[in-house]
mmCIF file of C-alpha atoms in Angstrom:
data_model
loop_
_atom_site.group_PDB
_atom_site.id
_atom_site.type_symbol
_atom_site.label_atom_id
_atom_site.label_comp_id
_atom_site.label_asym_id
_atom_site.label_seq_id
_atom_site.Cartn_x
_atom_site.Cartn_y
_atom_site.Cartn_z
ATOM 1 C CA UNK J 45 -2.810 7.639 20.160
ATOM 2 C CA UNK J 46 -0.089 8.563 17.701
ATOM 3 C CA UNK J 47 -1.070 8.297 14.034
ATOM 4 C CA UNK J 48 1.619 6.470 12.103
ATOM 5 C CA UNK J 49 2.285 5.284 8.557
ATOM 6 C CA UNK J 50 4.360 2.475 7.131
ATOM 7 C CA UNK J 51 4.831 2.312 3.381
ATOM 8 C CA UNK J 52 6.543 -0.791 2.092
ATOM 9 C CA UNK J 53 7.071 -2.860 -1.026
ATOM 10 C CA UNK J 54 7.581 -6.582 -1.503
ATOM 11 C CA UNK J 55 7.610 -9.187 -4.211
ATOM 12 C CA UNK J 56 5.397 -12.254 -4.441
ATOM 13 C CA UNK J 57 7.356 -15.412 -3.879
ATOM 14 C CA UNK J 58 5.111 -17.173 -6.395
ATOM 15 C CA UNK J 59 2.281 -15.649 -8.386
ATOM 16 C CA UNK J 60 -0.990 -15.659 -6.499
ATOM 17 C CA UNK J 61 -4.221 -16.299 -8.402
ATOM 18 C CA UNK J 62 -6.826 -13.557 -8.597
ATOM 19 C CA UNK J 63 -8.901 -15.595 -6.127
ATOM 20 C CA UNK J 64 -5.988 -15.824 -3.659
ATOM 21 C CA UNK J 65 -5.385 -12.057 -3.958
ATOM 22 C CA UNK J 66 -9.073 -11.390 -3.317
ATOM 23 C CA UNK J 67 -9.003 -13.622 -0.209
ATOM 24 C CA UNK J 68 -5.878 -11.809 1.031
ATOM 25 C CA UNK J 69 -7.539 -8.452 0.403
ATOM 26 C CA UNK J 70 -10.748 -9.411 2.231
ATOM 27 C CA UNK J 71 -8.721 -10.662 5.195
ATOM 28 C CA UNK J 72 -6.716 -7.458 5.283
ATOM 29 C CA UNK J 73 -9.869 -5.305 5.153
ATOM 30 C CA UNK J 74 -11.411 -7.215 8.045
ATOM 31 C CA UNK J 75 -8.232 -7.005 10.153
ATOM 32 C CA UNK J 76 -7.691 -3.335 9.330
ATOM 33 C CA UNK J 77 -11.272 -2.359 10.106
ATOM 34 C CA UNK J 78 -11.010 -4.053 13.510
ATOM 35 C CA UNK J 79 -7.668 -2.337 14.298
ATOM 36 C CA UNK J 80 -8.201 1.242 13.097
ATOM 37 C CA UNK J 81 -5.921 0.754 10.104
ATOM 38 C CA UNK J 82 -6.531 2.411 6.699
ATOM 39 C CA UNK J 83 -4.493 2.397 3.547
ATOM 40 C CA UNK J 84 -3.979 1.368 -0.009
ATOM 41 C CA UNK J 85 -2.531 -1.746 -1.698
ATOM 42 C CA UNK J 86 -1.127 -1.373 -5.208
ATOM 43 C CA UNK J 87 -0.224 -4.504 -7.185
ATOM 44 C CA UNK J 88 1.914 -4.498 -10.321
ATOM 45 C CA UNK J 89 4.367 -6.931 -11.934
ATOM 46 C CA UNK J 90 4.301 -9.327 -8.932
ATOM 47 C CA UNK J 91 5.090 -6.416 -6.627
ATOM 48 C CA UNK J 92 2.987 -5.268 -3.694
ATOM 49 C CA UNK J 93 3.261 -1.606 -2.686
ATOM 50 C CA UNK J 94 1.276 -0.812 0.421
ATOM 51 C CA UNK J 95 0.450 2.261 2.447
ATOM 52 C CA UNK J 96 -0.636 1.459 6.017
ATOM 53 C CA UNK J 97 -1.971 4.148 8.386
ATOM 54 C CA UNK J 98 -3.137 3.891 11.966
ATOM 55 C CA UNK J 99 -1.994 3.375 15.560
ATOM 56 C CA UNK J 100 1.749 2.771 15.674
ATOM 57 C CA UNK J 101 1.531 -0.418 17.757
ATOM 58 C CA UNK J 102 -1.010 -1.963 15.375
ATOM 59 C CA UNK J 103 1.079 -1.070 12.325
ATOM 60 C CA UNK J 104 4.309 -2.415 13.823
ATOM 61 C CA UNK J 105 2.596 -5.724 14.636
ATOM 62 C CA UNK J 106 1.093 -5.987 11.161
ATOM 63 C CA UNK J 107 4.370 -5.100 9.441
ATOM 64 C CA UNK J 108 6.210 -7.763 11.464
ATOM 65 C CA UNK J 109 3.570 -10.312 10.342
ATOM 66 C CA UNK J 110 4.040 -9.250 6.706
ATOM 67 C CA UNK J 111 7.856 -9.530 7.038
ATOM 68 C CA UNK J 112 7.423 -13.129 8.225
ATOM 69 C CA UNK J 113 4.789 -14.094 5.626
ATOM 70 C CA UNK J 114 6.334 -16.731 3.321
ATOM 71 C CA UNK J 115 4.375 -15.320 0.331
ATOM 72 C CA UNK J 116 6.521 -12.160 0.441
ATOM 73 C CA UNK J 117 10.115 -11.625 -0.688
ATOM 74 C CA UNK J 118 12.260 -8.492 -0.351
ATOM 75 C CA UNK J 119 9.984 -6.730 2.135
ATOM 76 C CA UNK J 120 11.321 -3.184 2.288
ATOM 77 C CA UNK J 121 10.004 -0.272 4.346
ATOM 78 C CA UNK J 122 10.277 3.039 2.492
ATOM 79 C CA UNK J 123 8.485 5.164 5.098
ATOM 80 C CA UNK J 124 7.975 4.434 8.807
ATOM 81 C CA UNK J 125 6.978 7.617 10.630
ATOM 82 C CA UNK J 126 4.372 9.579 12.585
ATOM 83 C CA UNK J 127 1.905 11.530 10.428
ATOM 84 C CA UNK J 128 -0.630 14.252 11.128
ATOM 85 C CA UNK J 129 -3.416 12.925 8.901
ATOM 86 C CA UNK J 130 -4.391 9.848 6.873
ATOM 87 C CA UNK J 131 -4.063 9.806 3.073
ATOM 88 C CA UNK J 132 -6.772 7.167 2.797
ATOM 89 C CA UNK J 133 -9.133 7.880 5.714
ATOM 90 C CA UNK J 134 -12.162 6.186 4.101
ATOM 91 C CA UNK J 135 -10.474 2.949 3.011
ATOM 92 C CA UNK J 136 -9.799 -0.038 5.272
ATOM 93 C CA UNK J 137 -7.725 -1.153 2.274
ATOM 94 C CA UNK J 138 -8.151 0.369 -1.153
ATOM 95 C CA UNK J 139 -6.849 -1.906 -3.921
ATOM 96 C CA UNK J 140 -5.488 -0.952 -7.270
ATOM 97 C CA UNK J 141 -3.952 -3.220 -9.850
ATOM 98 C CA UNK J 142 -1.778 -1.699 -12.539
ATOM 99 C CA UNK J 143 1.012 -2.505 -14.921
ATOM 100 C CA UNK J 144 4.612 -1.425 -14.463
ATOM 101 C CA UNK J 145 4.358 1.287 -17.131
ATOM 102 C CA UNK J 146 1.434 2.920 -15.344
ATOM 103 C CA UNK J 147 3.162 3.005 -11.953
ATOM 104 C CA UNK J 148 6.299 4.519 -13.469
ATOM 105 C CA UNK J 149 4.225 7.483 -14.741
ATOM 106 C CA UNK J 150 3.560 10.120 -12.046
ATOM 107 C CA UNK J 151 0.457 11.455 -13.829
ATOM 108 C CA UNK J 152 -1.108 7.995 -14.188
ATOM 109 C CA UNK J 153 -0.295 6.999 -10.612
ATOM 110 C CA UNK J 154 -1.781 10.216 -9.216
ATOM 111 C CA UNK J 155 -5.049 9.427 -10.972
ATOM 112 C CA UNK J 156 -4.992 5.951 -9.366
ATOM 113 C CA UNK J 157 -4.520 7.563 -5.947
ATOM 114 C CA UNK J 158 -7.489 9.933 -6.398
ATOM 115 C CA UNK J 159 -9.900 7.321 -4.958
ATOM 116 C CA UNK J 160 -12.947 9.523 -5.657
ATOM 117 C CA UNK J 161 -12.818 11.144 -2.212
ATOM 118 C CA UNK J 162 -13.680 14.766 -1.663
ATOM 119 C CA UNK J 163 -11.044 17.148 -3.059
ATOM 120 C CA UNK J 164 -7.921 16.875 -0.891
ATOM 121 C CA UNK J 165 -6.440 19.755 1.035
ATOM 122 C CA UNK J 166 -3.276 21.308 -0.411
ATOM 123 C CA UNK J 167 -1.192 19.482 2.189
ATOM 124 C CA UNK J 168 -2.840 16.139 1.388
ATOM 125 C CA UNK J 169 -2.433 16.722 -2.356
ATOM 126 C CA UNK J 170 1.274 17.358 -1.731
ATOM 127 C CA UNK J 171 1.548 14.102 0.231
ATOM 128 C CA UNK J 172 -0.169 12.185 -2.575
ATOM 129 C CA UNK J 173 2.196 13.759 -5.148
ATOM 130 C CA UNK J 174 5.155 12.654 -3.019
ATOM 131 C CA UNK J 175 3.612 9.202 -2.695
ATOM 132 C CA UNK J 176 3.200 8.981 -6.478
ATOM 133 C CA UNK J 177 6.850 9.889 -6.917
ATOM 134 C CA UNK J 178 7.889 7.236 -4.365
ATOM 135 C CA UNK J 179 5.811 4.623 -6.148
ATOM 136 C CA UNK J 180 7.440 5.530 -9.466
ATOM 137 C CA UNK J 181 10.898 5.248 -7.933
ATOM 138 C CA UNK J 182 10.135 1.892 -6.345
ATOM 139 C CA UNK J 183 8.563 0.570 -9.573
ATOM 140 C CA UNK J 184 11.615 1.593 -11.591
ATOM 141 C CA UNK J 185 13.976 -0.061 -9.107
ATOM 142 C CA UNK J 186 11.948 -3.310 -9.044
ATOM 143 C CA UNK J 187 11.425 -3.587 -12.826
ATOM 144 C CA UNK J 188 12.247 -6.957 -14.262
#
């Protein structure tokens, strides 16, 4: 099995209620747990930014489903590649809600990505730093 990651962003077509987001998150956690997928979902300013990790076939199928989901607009993959380790190995789907200002600040976003796991290896910390930078870039480009 090849470990793979897809990192994408999208916009909500219409604002979902907190209850609708919670239902979406619970469904994602169930699906991901059953399919060996881990990751993190960040929500800010009607933007979803998601890191998906797992078997390539499972991720490709899930990403195709997301692309065709009428609740999403402007679905854009930023990373789609094989990886050697998971950034979020203990999370079927971590969820963080933030405001646009927070996600445009590398220091603040890195603290959101900490997740309380054991201290990351140097390589994993470097990957999380790169992820924080990518999130900041995406947030700036999608600002209202």
